[in-house]
Short mmCIF file of N, CA, C and O in Angstrom, two decimals:
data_model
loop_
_atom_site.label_atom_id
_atom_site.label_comp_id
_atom_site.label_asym_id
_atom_site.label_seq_id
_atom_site.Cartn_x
_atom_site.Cartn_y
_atom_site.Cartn_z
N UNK A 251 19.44 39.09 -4.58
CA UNK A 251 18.87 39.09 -3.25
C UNK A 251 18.97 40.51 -2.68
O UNK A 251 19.99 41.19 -2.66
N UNK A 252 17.87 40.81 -2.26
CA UNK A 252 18.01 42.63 -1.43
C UNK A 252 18.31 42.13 -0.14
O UNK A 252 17.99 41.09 0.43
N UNK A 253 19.03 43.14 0.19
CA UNK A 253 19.20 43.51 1.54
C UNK A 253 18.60 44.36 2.27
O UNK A 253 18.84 45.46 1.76
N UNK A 254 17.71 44.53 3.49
CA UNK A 254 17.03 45.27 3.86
C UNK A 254 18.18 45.98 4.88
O UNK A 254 19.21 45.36 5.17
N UNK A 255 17.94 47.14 5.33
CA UNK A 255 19.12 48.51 5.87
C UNK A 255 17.82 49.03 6.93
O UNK A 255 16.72 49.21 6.40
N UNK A 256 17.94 49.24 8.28
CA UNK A 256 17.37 49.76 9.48
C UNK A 256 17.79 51.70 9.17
O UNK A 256 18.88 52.26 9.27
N UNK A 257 16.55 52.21 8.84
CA UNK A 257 17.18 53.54 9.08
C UNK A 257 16.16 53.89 9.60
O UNK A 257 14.98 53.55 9.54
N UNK A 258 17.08 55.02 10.43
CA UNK A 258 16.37 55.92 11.94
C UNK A 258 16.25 57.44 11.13
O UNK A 258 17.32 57.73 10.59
N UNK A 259 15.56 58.08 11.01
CA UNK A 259 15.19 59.72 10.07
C UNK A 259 14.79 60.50 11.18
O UNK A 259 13.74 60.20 11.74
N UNK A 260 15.38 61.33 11.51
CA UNK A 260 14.83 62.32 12.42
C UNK A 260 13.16 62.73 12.00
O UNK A 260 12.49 62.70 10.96
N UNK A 261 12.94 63.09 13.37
CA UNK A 261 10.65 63.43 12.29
C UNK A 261 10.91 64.44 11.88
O UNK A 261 9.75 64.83 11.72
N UNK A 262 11.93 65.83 11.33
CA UNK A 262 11.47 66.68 10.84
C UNK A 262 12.36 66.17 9.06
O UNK A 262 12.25 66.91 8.08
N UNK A 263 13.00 65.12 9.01
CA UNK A 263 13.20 64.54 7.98
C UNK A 263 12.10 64.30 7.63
O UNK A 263 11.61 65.03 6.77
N UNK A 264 11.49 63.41 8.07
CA UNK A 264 10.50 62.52 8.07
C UNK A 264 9.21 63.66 7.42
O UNK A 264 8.49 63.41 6.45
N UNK A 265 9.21 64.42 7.91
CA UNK A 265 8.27 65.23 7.43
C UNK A 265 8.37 65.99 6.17
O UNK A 265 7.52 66.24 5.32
N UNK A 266 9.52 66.27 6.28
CA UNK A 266 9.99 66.87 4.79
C UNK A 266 9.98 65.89 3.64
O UNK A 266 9.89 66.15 2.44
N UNK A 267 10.08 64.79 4.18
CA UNK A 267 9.73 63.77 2.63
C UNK A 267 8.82 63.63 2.45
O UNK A 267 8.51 63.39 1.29
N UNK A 268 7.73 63.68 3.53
CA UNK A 268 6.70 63.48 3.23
C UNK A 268 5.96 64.78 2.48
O UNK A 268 5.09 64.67 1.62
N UNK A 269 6.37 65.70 2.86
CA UNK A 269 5.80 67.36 2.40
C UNK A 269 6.48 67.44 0.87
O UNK A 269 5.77 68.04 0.06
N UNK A 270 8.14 66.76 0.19
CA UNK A 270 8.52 66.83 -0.77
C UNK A 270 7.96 65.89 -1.83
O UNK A 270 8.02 66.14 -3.03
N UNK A 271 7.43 64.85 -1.36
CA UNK A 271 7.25 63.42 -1.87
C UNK A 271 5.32 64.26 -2.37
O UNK A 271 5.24 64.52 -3.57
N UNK A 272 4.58 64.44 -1.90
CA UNK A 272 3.21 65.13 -2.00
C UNK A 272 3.37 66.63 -3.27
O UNK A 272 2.69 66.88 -4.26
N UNK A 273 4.38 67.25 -2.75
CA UNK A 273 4.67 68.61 -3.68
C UNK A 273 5.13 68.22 -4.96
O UNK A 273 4.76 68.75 -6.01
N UNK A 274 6.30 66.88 -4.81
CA UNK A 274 7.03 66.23 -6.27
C UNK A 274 6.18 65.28 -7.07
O UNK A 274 6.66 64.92 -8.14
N UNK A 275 5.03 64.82 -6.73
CA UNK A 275 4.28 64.11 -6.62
C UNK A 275 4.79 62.43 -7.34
O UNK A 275 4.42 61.72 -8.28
N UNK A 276 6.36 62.32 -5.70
CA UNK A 276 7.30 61.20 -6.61
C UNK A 276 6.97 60.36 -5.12
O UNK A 276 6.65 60.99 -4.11
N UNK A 277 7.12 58.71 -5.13
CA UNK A 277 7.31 57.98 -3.79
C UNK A 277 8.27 58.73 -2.99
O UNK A 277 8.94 59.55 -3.62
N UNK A 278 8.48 58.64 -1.74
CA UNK A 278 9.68 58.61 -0.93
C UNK A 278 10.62 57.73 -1.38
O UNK A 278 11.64 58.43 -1.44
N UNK A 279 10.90 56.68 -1.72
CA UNK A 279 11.69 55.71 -1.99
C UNK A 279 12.67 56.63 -3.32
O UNK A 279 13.88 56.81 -3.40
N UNK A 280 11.94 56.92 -3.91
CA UNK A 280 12.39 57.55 -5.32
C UNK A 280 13.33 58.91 -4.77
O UNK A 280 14.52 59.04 -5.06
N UNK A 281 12.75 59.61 -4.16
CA UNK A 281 13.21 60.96 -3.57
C UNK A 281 14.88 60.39 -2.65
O UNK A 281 15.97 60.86 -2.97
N UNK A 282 14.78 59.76 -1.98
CA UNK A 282 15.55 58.91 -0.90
C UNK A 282 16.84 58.35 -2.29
O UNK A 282 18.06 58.49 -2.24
N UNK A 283 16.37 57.99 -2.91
CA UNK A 283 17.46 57.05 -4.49
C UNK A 283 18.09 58.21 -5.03
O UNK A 283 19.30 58.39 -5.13
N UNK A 284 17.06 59.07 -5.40
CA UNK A 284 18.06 60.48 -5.67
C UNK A 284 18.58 61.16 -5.29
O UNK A 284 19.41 61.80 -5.93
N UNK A 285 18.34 61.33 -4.14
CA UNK A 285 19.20 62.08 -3.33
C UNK A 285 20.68 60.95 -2.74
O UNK A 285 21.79 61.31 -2.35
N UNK A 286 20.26 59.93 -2.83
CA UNK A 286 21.52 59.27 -2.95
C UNK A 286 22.68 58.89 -4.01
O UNK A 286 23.87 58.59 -4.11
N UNK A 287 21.53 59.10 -4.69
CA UNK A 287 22.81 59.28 -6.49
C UNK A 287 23.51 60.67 -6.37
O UNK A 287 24.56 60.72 -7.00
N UNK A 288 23.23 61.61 -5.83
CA UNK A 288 23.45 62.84 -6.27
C UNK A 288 24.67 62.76 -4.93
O UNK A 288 25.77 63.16 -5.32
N UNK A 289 24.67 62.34 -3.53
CA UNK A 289 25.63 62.27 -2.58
C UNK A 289 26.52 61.60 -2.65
O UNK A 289 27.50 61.63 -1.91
N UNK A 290 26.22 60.53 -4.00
CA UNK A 290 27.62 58.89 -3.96
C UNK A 290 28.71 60.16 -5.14
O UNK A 290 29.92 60.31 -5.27
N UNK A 291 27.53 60.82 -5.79
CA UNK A 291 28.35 61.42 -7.30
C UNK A 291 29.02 62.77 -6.49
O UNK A 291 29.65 63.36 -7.36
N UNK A 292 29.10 63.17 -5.78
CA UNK A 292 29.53 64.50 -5.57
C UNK A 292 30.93 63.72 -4.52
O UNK A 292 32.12 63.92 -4.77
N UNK A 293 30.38 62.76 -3.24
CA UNK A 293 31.43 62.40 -3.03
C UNK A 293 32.51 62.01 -4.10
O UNK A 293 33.42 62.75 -4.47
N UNK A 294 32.34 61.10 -4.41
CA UNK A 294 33.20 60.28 -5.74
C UNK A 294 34.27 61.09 -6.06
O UNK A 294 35.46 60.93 -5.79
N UNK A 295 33.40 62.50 -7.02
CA UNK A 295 33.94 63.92 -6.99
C UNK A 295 35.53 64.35 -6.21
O UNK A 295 36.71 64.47 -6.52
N UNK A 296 34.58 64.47 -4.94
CA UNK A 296 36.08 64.97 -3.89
C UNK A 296 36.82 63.73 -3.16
O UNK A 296 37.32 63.75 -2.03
N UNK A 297 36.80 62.72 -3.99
CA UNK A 297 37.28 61.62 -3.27
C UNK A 297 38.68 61.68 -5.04
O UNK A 297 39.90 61.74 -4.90
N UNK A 298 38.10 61.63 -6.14
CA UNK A 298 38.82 62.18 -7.17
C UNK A 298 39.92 63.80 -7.04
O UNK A 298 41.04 63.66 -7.55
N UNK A 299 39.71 64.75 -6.61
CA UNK A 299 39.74 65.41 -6.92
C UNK A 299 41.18 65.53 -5.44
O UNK A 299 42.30 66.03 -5.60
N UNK A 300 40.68 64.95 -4.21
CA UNK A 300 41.82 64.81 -3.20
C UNK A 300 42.61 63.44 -3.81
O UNK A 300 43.56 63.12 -3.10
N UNK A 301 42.47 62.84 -4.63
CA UNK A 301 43.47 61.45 -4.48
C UNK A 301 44.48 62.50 -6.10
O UNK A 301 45.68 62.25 -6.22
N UNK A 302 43.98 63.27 -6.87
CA UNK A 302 44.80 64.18 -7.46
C UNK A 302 45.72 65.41 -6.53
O UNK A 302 46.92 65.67 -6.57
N UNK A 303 44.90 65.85 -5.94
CA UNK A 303 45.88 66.36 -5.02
C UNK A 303 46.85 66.05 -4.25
O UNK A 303 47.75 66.82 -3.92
N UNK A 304 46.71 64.73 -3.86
CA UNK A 304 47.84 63.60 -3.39
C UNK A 304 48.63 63.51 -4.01
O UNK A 304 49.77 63.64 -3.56
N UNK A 305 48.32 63.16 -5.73
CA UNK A 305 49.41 62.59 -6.63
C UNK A 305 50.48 63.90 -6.45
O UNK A 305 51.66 63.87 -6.11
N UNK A 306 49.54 65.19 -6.84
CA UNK A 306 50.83 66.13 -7.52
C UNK A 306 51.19 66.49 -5.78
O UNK A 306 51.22 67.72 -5.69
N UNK A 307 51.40 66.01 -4.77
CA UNK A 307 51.86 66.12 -3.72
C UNK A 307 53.09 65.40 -3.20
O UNK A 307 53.79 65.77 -2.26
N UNK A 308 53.26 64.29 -3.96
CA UNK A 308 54.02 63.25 -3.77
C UNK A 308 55.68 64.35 -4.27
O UNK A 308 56.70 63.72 -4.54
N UNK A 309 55.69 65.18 -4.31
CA UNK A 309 57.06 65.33 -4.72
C UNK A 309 57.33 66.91 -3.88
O UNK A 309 56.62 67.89 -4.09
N UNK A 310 58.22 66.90 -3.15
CA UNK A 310 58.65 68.30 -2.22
C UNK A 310 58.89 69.55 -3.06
O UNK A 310 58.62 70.70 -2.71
N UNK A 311 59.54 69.11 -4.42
CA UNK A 311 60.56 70.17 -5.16
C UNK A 311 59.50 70.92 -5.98
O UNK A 311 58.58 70.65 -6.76
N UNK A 312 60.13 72.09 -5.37
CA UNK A 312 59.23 73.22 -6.16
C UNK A 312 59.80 72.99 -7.90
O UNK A 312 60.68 72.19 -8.21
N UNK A 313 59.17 73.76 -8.72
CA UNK A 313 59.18 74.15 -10.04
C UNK A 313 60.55 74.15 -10.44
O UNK A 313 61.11 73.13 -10.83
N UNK A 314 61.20 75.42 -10.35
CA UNK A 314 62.37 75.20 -10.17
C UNK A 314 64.03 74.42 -9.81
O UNK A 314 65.18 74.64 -10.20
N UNK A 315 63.38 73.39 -8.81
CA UNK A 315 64.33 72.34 -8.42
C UNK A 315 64.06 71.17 -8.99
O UNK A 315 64.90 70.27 -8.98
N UNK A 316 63.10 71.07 -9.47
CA UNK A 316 62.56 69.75 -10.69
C UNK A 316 63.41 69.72 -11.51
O UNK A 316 64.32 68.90 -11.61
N UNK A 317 63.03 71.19 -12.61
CA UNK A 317 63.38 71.21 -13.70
C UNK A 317 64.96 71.85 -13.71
O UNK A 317 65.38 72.45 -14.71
N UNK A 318 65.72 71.68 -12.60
CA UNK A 318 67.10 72.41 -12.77
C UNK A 318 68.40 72.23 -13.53
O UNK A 318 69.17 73.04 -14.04
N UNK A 319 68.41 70.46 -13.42
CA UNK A 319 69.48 69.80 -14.27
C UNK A 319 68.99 69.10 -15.40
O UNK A 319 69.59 68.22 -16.03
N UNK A 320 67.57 69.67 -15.66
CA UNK A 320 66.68 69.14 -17.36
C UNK A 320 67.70 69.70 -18.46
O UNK A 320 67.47 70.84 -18.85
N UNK A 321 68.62 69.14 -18.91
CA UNK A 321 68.95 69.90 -20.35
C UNK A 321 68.10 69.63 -21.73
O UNK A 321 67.88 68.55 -22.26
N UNK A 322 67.77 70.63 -22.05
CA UNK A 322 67.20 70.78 -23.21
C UNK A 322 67.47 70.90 -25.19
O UNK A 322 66.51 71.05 -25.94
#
């Protein structure tokens, strides 16, 4: 079952798809899908890339105070 979504596009959006959609010679719908694959994948990205920065955050001790009583 689709779900239909209310979207409001500013007109100089509006115009640019229409001016990209004529130049690409692709639907709007298509242009609109890709450009949404390309915004879910880049988020995703820095949604990865901060939940790694979290991990190696989870611990105060520098380098040194980690590895101090490691015997080897």
């Amino acid at each position: 079952m689709e779900q239909h979504i209310k979207l409001e596009l500013k007109q100089t959006t509006v115009e640019s798809l229409k001016s990209f959609s004529e130049i690409l010679n692709k639907d709007i719908n298509t242009i609109l899908e890709e450009a949404l694959e390309e915004y879910f994948e880049s988020q995703q990205q820095k949604l990865m890339e901060k939940n790694q920065f979290d991990e190696n955050a989870m611990t105060n001790l520098d380098f040194n105070e980690f590895w101090d009583d490691l015997d080897i």
